[in-house]
Coordinates of C-alpha atoms in Angstrom, one line a residue:
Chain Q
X1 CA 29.0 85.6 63.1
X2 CA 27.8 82.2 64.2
X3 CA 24.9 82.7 62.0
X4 CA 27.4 82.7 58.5
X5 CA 27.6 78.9 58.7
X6 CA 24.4 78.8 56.1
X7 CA 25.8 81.4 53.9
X8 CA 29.4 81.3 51.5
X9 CA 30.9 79.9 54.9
X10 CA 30.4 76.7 53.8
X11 CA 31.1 76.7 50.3
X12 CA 34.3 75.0 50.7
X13 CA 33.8 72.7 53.9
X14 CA 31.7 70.1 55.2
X15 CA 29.6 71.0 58.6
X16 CA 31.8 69.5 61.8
X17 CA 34.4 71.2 62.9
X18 CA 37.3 69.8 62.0
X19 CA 38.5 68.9 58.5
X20 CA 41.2 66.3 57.8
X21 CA 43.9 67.3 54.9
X22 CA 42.8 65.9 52.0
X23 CA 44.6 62.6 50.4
X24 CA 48.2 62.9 49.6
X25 CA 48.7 66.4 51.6
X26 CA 49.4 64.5 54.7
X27 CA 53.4 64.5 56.1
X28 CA 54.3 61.5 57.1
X29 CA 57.5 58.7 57.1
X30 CA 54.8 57.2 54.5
X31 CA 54.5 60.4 52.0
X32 CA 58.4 61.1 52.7
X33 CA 59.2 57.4 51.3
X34 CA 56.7 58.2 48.1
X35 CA 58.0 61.3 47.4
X36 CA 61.8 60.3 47.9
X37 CA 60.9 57.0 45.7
X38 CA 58.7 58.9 42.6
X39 CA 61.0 62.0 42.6
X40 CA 57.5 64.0 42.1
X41 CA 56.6 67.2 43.4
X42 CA 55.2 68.3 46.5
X43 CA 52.4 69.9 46.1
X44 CA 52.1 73.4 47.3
X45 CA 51.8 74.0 51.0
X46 CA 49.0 77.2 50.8
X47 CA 47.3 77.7 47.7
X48 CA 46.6 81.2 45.9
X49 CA 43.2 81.8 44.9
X50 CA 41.6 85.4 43.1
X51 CA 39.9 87.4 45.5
X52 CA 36.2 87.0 46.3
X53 CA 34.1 90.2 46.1
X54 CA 32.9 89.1 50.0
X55 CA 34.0 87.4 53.0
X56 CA 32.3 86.9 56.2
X57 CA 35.7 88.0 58.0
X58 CA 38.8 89.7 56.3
X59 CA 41.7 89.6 58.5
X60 CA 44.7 92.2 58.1
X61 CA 48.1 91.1 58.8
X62 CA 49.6 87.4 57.6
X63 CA 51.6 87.0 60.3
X64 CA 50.7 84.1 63.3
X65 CA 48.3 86.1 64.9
X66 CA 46.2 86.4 61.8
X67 CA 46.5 83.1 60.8
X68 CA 46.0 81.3 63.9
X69 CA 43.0 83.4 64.1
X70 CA 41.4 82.2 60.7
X71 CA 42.8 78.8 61.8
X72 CA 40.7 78.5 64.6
X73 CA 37.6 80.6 62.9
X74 CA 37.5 77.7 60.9
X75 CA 38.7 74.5 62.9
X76 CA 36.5 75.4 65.7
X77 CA 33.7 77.6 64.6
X78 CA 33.6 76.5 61.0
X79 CA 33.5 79.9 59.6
X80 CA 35.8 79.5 56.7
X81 CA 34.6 82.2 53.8
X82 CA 37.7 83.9 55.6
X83 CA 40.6 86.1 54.1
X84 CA 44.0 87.1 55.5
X85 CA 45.5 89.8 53.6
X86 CA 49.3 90.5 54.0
X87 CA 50.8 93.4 52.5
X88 CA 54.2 91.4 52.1
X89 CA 54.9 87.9 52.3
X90 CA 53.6 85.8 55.3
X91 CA 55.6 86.1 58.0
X92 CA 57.7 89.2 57.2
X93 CA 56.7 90.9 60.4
X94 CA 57.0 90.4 64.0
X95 CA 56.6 86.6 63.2
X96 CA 60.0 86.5 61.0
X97 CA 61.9 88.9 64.0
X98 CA 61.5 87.8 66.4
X99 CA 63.9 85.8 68.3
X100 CA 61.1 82.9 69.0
X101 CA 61.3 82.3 72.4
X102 CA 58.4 80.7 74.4
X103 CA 57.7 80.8 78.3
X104 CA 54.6 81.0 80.5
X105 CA 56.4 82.1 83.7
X106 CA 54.8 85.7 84.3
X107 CA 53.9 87.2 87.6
X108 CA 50.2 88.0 87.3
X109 CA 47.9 84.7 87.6
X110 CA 45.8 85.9 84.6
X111 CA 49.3 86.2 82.6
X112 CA 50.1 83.2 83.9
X113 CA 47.6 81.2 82.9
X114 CA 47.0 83.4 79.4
X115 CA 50.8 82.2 78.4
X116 CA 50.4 78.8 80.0
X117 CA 47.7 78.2 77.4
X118 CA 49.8 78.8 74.7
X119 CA 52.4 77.0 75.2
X120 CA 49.9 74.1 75.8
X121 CA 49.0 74.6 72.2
X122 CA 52.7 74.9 70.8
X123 CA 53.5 71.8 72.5
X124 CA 50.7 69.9 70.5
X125 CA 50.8 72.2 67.7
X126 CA 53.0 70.1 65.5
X127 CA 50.7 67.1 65.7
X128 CA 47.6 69.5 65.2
X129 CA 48.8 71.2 61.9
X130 CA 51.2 67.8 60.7
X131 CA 53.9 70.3 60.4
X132 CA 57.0 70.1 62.1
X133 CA 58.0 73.3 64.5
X134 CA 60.3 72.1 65.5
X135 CA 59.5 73.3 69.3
X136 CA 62.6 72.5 71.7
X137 CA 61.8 72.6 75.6
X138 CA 65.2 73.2 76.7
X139 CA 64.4 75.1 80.0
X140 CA 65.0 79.0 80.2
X141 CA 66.8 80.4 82.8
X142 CA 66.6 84.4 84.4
X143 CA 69.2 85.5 86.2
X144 CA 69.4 87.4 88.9
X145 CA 72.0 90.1 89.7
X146 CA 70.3 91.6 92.7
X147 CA 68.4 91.0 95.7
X148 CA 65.3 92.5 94.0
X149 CA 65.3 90.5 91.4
X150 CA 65.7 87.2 93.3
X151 CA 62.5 88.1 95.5
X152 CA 60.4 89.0 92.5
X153 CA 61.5 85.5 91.3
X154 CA 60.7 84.1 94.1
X155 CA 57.0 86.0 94.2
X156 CA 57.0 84.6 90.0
X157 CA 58.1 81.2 91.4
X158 CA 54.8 80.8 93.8
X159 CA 52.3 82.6 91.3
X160 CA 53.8 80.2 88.6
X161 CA 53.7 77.1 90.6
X162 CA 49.7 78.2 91.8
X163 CA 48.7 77.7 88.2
X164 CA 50.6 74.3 87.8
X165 CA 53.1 75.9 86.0
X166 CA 56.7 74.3 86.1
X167 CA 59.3 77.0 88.1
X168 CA 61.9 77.5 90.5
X169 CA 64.4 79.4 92.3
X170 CA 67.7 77.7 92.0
X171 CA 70.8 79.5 93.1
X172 CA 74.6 80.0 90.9
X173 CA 75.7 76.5 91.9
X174 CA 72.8 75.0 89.8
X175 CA 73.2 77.8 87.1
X176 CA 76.7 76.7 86.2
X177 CA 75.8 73.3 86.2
X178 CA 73.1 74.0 83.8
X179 CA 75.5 76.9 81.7
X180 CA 78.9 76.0 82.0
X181 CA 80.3 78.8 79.9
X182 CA 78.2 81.7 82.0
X183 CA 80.7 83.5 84.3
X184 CA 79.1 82.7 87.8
X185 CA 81.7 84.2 89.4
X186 CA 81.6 86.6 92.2
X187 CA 83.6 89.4 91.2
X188 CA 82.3 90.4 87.5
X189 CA 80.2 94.1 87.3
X190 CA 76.3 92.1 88.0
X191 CA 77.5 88.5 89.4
X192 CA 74.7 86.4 89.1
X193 CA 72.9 85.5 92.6
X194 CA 70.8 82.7 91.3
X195 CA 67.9 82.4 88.7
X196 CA 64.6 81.6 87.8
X197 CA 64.3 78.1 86.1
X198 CA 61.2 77.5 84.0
X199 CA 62.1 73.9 82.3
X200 CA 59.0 74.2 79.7
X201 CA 60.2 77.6 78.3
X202 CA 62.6 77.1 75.0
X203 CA 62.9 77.9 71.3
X204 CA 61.0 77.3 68.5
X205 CA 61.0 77.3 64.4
X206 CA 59.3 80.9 64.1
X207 CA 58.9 80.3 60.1
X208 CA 57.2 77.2 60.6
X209 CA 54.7 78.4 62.8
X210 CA 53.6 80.6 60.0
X211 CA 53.7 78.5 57.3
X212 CA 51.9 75.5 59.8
X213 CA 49.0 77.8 60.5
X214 CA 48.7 79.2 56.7
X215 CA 48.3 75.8 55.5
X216 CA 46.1 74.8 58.2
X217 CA 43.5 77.4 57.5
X218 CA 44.3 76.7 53.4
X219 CA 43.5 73.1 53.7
X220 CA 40.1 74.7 56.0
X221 CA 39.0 76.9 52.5
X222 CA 41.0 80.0 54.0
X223 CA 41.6 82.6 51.7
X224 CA 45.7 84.0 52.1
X225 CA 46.1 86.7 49.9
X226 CA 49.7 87.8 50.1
X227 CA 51.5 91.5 48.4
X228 CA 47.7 92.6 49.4
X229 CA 48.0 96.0 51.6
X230 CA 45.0 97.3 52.6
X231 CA 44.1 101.1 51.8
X232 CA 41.0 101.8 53.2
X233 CA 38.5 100.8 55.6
X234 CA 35.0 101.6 54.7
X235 CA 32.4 102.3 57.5
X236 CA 28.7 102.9 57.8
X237 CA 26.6 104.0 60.3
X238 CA 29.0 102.9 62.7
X239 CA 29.6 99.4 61.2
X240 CA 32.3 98.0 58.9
X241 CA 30.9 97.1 55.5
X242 CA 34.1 96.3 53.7
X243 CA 38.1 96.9 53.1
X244 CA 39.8 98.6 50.3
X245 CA 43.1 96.9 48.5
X246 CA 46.3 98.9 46.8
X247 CA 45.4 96.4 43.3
X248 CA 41.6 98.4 43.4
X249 CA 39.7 95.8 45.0
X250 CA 36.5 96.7 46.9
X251 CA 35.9 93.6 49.7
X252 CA 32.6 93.6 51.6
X253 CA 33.3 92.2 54.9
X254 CA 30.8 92.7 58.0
X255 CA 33.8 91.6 60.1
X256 CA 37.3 93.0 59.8
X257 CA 40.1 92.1 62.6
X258 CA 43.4 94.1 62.6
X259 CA 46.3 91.4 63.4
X260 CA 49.2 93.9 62.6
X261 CA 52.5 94.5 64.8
X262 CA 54.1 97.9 63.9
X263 CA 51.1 99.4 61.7
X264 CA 48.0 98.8 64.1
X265 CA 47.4 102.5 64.8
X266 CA 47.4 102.8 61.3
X267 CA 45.2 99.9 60.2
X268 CA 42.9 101.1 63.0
X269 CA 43.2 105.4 62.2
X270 CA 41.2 103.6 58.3
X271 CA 38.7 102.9 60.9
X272 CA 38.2 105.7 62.9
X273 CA 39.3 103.9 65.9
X274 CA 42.4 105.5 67.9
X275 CA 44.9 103.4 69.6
X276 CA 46.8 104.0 73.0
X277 CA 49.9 102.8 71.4
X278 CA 53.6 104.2 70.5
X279 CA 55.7 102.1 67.9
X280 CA 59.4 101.2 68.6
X281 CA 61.5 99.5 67.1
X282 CA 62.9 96.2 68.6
X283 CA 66.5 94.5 67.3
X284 CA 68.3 91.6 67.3
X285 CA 71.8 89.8 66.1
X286 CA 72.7 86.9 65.2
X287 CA 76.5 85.6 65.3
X288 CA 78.0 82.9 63.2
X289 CA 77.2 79.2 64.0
X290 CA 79.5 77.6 66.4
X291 CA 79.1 74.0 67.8
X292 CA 76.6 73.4 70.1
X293 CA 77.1 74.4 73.5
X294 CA 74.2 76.4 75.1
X295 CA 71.3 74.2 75.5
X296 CA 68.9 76.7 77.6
X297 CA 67.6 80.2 76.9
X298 CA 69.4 83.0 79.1
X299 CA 67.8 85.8 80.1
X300 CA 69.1 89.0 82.1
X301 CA 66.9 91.6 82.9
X302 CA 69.5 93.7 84.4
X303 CA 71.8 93.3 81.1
X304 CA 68.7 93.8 79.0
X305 CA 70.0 90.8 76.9
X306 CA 68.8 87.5 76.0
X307 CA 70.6 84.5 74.3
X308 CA 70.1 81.3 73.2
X309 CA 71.4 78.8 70.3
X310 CA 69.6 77.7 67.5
X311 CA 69.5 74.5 65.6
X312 CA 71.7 76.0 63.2
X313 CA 74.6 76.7 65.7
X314 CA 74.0 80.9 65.7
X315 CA 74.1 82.0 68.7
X316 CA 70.6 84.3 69.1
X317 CA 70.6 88.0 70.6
X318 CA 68.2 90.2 71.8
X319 CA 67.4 93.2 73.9
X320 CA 65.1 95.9 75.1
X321 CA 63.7 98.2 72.2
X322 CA 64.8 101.0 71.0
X323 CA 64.9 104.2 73.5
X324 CA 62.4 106.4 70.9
X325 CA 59.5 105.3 69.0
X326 CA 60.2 105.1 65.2
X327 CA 59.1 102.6 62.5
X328 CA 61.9 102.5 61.1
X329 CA 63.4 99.2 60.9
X330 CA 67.2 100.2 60.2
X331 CA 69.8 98.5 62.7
X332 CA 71.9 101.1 65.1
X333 CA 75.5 100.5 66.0
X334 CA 74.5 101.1 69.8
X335 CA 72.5 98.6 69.9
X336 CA 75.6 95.7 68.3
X337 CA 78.2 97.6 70.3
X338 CA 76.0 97.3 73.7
X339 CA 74.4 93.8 73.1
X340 CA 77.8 92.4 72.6
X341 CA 79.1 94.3 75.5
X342 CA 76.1 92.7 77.9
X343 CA 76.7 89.2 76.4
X344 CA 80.3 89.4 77.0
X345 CA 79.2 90.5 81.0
X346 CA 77.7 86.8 81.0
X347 CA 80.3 85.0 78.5
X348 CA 83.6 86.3 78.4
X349 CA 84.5 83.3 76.2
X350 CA 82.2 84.3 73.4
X351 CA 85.4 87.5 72.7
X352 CA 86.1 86.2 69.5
X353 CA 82.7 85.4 67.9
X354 CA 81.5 87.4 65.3
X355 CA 78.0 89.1 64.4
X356 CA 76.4 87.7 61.1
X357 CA 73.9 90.4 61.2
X358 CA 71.6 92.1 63.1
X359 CA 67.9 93.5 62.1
X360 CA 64.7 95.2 63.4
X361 CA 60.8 94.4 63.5
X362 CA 58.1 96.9 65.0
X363 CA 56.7 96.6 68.1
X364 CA 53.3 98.6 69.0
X365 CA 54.2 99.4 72.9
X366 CA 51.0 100.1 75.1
X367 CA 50.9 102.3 78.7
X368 CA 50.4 98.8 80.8
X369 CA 52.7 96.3 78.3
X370 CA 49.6 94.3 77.6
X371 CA 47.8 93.8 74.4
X372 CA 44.5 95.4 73.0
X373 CA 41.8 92.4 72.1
X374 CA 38.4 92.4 71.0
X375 CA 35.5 94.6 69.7
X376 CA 35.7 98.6 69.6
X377 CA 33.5 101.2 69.2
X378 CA 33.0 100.3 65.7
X379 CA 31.1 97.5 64.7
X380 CA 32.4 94.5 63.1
X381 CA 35.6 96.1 63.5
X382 CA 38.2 93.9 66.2
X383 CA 41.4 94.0 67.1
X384 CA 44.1 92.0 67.9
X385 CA 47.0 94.4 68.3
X386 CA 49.6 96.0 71.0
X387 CA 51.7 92.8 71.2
X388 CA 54.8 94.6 72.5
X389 CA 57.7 92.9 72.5
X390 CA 56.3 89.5 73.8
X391 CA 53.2 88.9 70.5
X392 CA 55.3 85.3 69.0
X393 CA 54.5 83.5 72.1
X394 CA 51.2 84.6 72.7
X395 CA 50.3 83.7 69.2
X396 CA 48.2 80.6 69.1
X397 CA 46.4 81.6 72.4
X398 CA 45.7 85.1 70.7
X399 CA 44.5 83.3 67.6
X400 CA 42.0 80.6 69.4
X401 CA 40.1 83.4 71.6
X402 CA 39.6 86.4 68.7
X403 CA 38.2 83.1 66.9
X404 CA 36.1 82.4 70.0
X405 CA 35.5 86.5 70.2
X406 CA 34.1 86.4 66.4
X407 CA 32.2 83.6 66.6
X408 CA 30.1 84.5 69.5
X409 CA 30.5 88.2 69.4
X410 CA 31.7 88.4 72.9
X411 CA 35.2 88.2 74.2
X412 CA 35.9 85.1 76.0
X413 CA 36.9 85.2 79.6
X414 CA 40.3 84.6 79.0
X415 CA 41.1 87.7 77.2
X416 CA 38.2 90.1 79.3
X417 CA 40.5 92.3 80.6
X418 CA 42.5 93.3 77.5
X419 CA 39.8 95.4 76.2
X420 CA 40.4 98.7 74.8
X421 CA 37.9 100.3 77.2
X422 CA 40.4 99.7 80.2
X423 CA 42.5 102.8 79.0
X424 CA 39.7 105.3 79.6
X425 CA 38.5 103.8 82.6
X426 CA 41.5 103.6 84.0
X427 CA 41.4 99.3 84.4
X428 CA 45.1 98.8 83.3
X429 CA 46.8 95.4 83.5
X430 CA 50.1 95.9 84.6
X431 CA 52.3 93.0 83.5
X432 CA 55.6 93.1 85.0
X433 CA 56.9 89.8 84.1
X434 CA 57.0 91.2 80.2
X435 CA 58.2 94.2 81.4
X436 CA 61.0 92.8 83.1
X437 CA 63.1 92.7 79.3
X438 CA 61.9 93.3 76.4
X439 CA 60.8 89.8 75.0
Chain U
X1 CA 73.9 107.5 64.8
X2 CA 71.1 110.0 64.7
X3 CA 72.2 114.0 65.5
X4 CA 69.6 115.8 67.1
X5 CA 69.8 120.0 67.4
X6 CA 69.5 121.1 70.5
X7 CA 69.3 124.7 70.6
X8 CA 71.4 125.2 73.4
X9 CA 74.3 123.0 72.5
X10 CA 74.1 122.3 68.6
X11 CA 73.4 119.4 66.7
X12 CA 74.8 115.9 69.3
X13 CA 74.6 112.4 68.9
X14 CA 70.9 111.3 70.2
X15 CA 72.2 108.8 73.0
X16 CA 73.1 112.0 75.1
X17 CA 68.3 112.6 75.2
X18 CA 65.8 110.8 76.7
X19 CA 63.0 110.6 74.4
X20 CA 59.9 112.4 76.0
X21 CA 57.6 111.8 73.2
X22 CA 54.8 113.9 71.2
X23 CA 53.8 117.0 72.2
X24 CA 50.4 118.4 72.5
X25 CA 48.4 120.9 74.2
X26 CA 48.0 119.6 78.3
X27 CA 43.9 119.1 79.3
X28 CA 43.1 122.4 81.9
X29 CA 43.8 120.8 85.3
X30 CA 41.0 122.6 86.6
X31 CA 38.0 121.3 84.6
X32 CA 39.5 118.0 83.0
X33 CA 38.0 115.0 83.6
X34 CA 40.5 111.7 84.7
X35 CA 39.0 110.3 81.3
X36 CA 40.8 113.1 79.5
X37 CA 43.4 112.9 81.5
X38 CA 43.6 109.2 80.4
X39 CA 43.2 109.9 76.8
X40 CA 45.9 112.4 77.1
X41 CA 48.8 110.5 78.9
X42 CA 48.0 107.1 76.9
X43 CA 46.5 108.3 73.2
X44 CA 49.2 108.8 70.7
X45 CA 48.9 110.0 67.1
X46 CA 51.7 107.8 66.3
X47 CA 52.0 108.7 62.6
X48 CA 54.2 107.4 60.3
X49 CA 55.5 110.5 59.1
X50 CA 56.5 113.8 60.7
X51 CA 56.0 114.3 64.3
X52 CA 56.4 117.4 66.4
X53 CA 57.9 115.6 69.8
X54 CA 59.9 116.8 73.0
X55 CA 63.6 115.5 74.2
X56 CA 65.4 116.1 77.4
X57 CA 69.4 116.4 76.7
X58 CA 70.1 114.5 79.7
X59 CA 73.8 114.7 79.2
X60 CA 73.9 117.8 78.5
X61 CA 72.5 121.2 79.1
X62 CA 69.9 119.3 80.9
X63 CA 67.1 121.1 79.5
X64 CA 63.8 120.2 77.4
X65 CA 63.2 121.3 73.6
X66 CA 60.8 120.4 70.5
X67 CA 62.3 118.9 67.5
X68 CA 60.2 117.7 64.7
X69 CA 61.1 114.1 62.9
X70 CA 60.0 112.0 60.1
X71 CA 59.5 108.5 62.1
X72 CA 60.5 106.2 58.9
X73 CA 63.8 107.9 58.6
X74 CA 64.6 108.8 61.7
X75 CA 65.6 112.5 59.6
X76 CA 65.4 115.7 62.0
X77 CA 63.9 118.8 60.2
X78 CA 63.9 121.8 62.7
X79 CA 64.6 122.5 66.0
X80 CA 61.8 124.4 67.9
X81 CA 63.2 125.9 70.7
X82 CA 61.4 125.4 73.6
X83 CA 58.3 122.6 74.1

């Protein structure tokens, strides 16, 4: 790929890297003081353009993992004849469900210091894209109800703290402190024996992510091309030659990368290329905003249930998926009635809150609960796929090494062992600290 | 909820199974390779449409059976006995 940079890959960019927003698109106090002065517009924050005939990479699935990819194809390796095609809006996937926790606190060094990365670029990702994410450290705590639990933490702890990442064991004393509302007691059904603190982990603004990384890569010559679903994969001689589109469009691509959650066996079945993935649905619930009380992110593996407050004031749950694969998104009564049973387990004082609703995205489970990256048997044909329940916080990491995978046609170290070779050859990752809940 | 028939007990409310997944014809344990034992245990069709898979009624009858299901609507055609 490194050799498009002569070809349409420059039509709409100058030759170094990076490219500042032109005149005007900047946020700023500055442009926020114009605008609220003139009473004009602001202009658009991703363009639409008609489709080109050819890109040097089509990438499907608008969600943060595609964009970040074309992002960083074209901020670092200024290939920007790039399109994303999204067969909804961007965003409406994994990116919009999820319940946009971040944390780099995983048990396996390589996890580690895969997750570490990417919170490294959410923390600077605001200034990078001059979008507000509105990413809030606020620490993120996981109990422990057992003996087990508390030695694995403290096995996490070490690992964590090997790869300069900021963790500790700190015991129920410490955890009321921090929660005052979660019963520490020592008489409920799991009492809580202590818990892993991991001060960098917190929330962020999921949407703005998305819309951050889409005008990013716009403002780069990036091509989003949303209500675009792609029908067809077109292969020859063992090499992808283009991408077919439900409006009739024919694309001729020599690169195509599959960023989807929820449809990547399908996406990659166009190819030829078959997955070792199962797709289960994953929910969520949201209650009604109350005044602010919960300024962490609570975790219990045990209860299967994680909480935390947004911005807003809703209080944010989630839990495990679902127990069969399905791609259907539809909420389940079992799943309010036994999320709200768990959370009540931790906070009896949340009784009389009520759910606002609840909803489902798709997540593409794999045997070892880590994700699928780079080239397969196909040529020109990558993926980026099997993102579990834990894809949102992995995206900008994911989306700086498929760029770096593209450009040089060679997966960077970083991502080396999430190849889809491993399954055959029997290398499996086994990541634990995902598997611990589903998040 | 979602019934599923089990052909021992009639149709019950699918928290009672564990979910076994797809079935599929087993490799021969006496000439398979572990590749194809790999490709076996960890390749899915998934499809997003009917599926011929296996549940366990846990708490019930405590026995295995075959059910096909559409995985967009979670509907439950047939029951096939045995798996």
């Amino acid at each position: 790929m490194s050799s498009s940079n002569n070809g349409t890959g420059n039509r709409n960019g100058s030759r170094n890297g990076h490219r500042p927003l032109r005149r005007g698109r900047r946020y700023s106090a500055w442009s926020l003081l114009q605008h609220g002065l003139s009473g004009a517009d602001w202009p658009v924050t991703f363009r639409s353009h008609p489709k080109r005939d050819s890109y040097d990479v089509v990438i499907v699935g608008g969600g943060v993992h595609g964009l970040a990819t074309a992002y960083y194809l074209a901020a670092n390796h200024g290939i920007r004849n790039v399109a994303v095609l999204e067969k909804s809006y961007i965003g409406s996937g994994g990116s919009g469900r999820n319940t946009a926790i971040l944390r780099s606190n995983y048990l396996t060094p390589e996890g580690v210091r895969f997750y570490d990365r990417s919170v490294k670029l959410y923390e600077h990702l605001a200034a990078e894209l001059n979008f507000n994410v509105m990413f809030s450290q606020r620490g993120h705590l996981t109990l422990a109800h057992n003996d087990a639990s508390l030695r694995t933490m403290r096995w996490r702890t070490e690992v964590n703290k090997l790869q300069g990442v900021d963790s500790e064991v700190i015991g129920p004393d410490e955890v009321k402190k921090l929660v005052p509302y979660l019963d520490t007691s020592s008489t409920t059904r799991y009492p809580v024996l202590g818990a892993l603190y991991h001060p960098p982990g917190g929330i962020i603004r999921h949407d703005a992510v998305v819309w951050g990384y889409a005008r990013g890569a716009d403002a780069h010559g990036v091509h989003i091309h949303q209500k675009t679903e792609v029908v067809g994969i077109d292969v020859e001689g063992g090499r992808v030659t283009g991408v077919r589109t439900d409006d009739g469009h024919r694309i001729a691509t020599p690169v195509v990368v599959n960023c989807t959650a929820g449809w990547s066996t399908l996406i990659s079945d166009m190819a030829g290329v078959s997955m070792p993935v199962q797709t289960f649905p994953l929910q969520a619930a949201v209650t009604e905003p109350v005044k602010p009380f919960l300024d962490t992110v609570i975790v219990s593996g045990t209860l299967h249930v994680y909480v935390s407050q947004t911005d807003r004031g809703e209080l944010v749950f989630g839990a495990s998926v679902d127990p069969f694969a399905s791609y259907s998104t539809r909420g389940s009564l079992e799943f309010a009635e036994g999320v709200a049973g768990h959370v009540l387990e931790l906070m009896p004082a949340l009784s009389k809150m009520r759910l606002l609703r609840q909803w489902a995205g798709l997540c593409d489970m794999t045997p070892d609960y880590s994700p699928i990256m780079g080239p397969t048997p196909v040529g020109g044909f990558y993926v980026d796929v099997g993102w579990g329940t834990y894809g949102f916080k992995a995206g900008p990491v994911s989306g700086e090494a498929m760029a770096d995978c593209i450009a040089n046609e060679r997966p960077p170290e970083i991502i080396s062992a999430f190849g889809l070779d491993r399954f055959e050859a029997g290398r499996l990752v086994g990541e634990k600290g995902a598997a611990a809940v589903g998040h | 909820m979602m019934l599923l028939p089990c052909p021992w007990c009639g149709p019950r409310n699918a928290s009672e199974f564990r979910y076994v997944g797809e079935t599929g014809p087993r490799p021969d344990p006496t000439t398979a390779t572990p590749e194809q034992w790999r490709r076996h245990l960890y390749f899915h069709a998934n499809p997003r449409g009917w599926v011929r898979e296996s549940w366990y009624h846990r708490a019930g009858c405590r026995r295995y059976f075959a059910a096909e299901r559409h995985t967009a609507t979670n509907e439950v055609r047939s029951s096939g006995g045995h798996s």
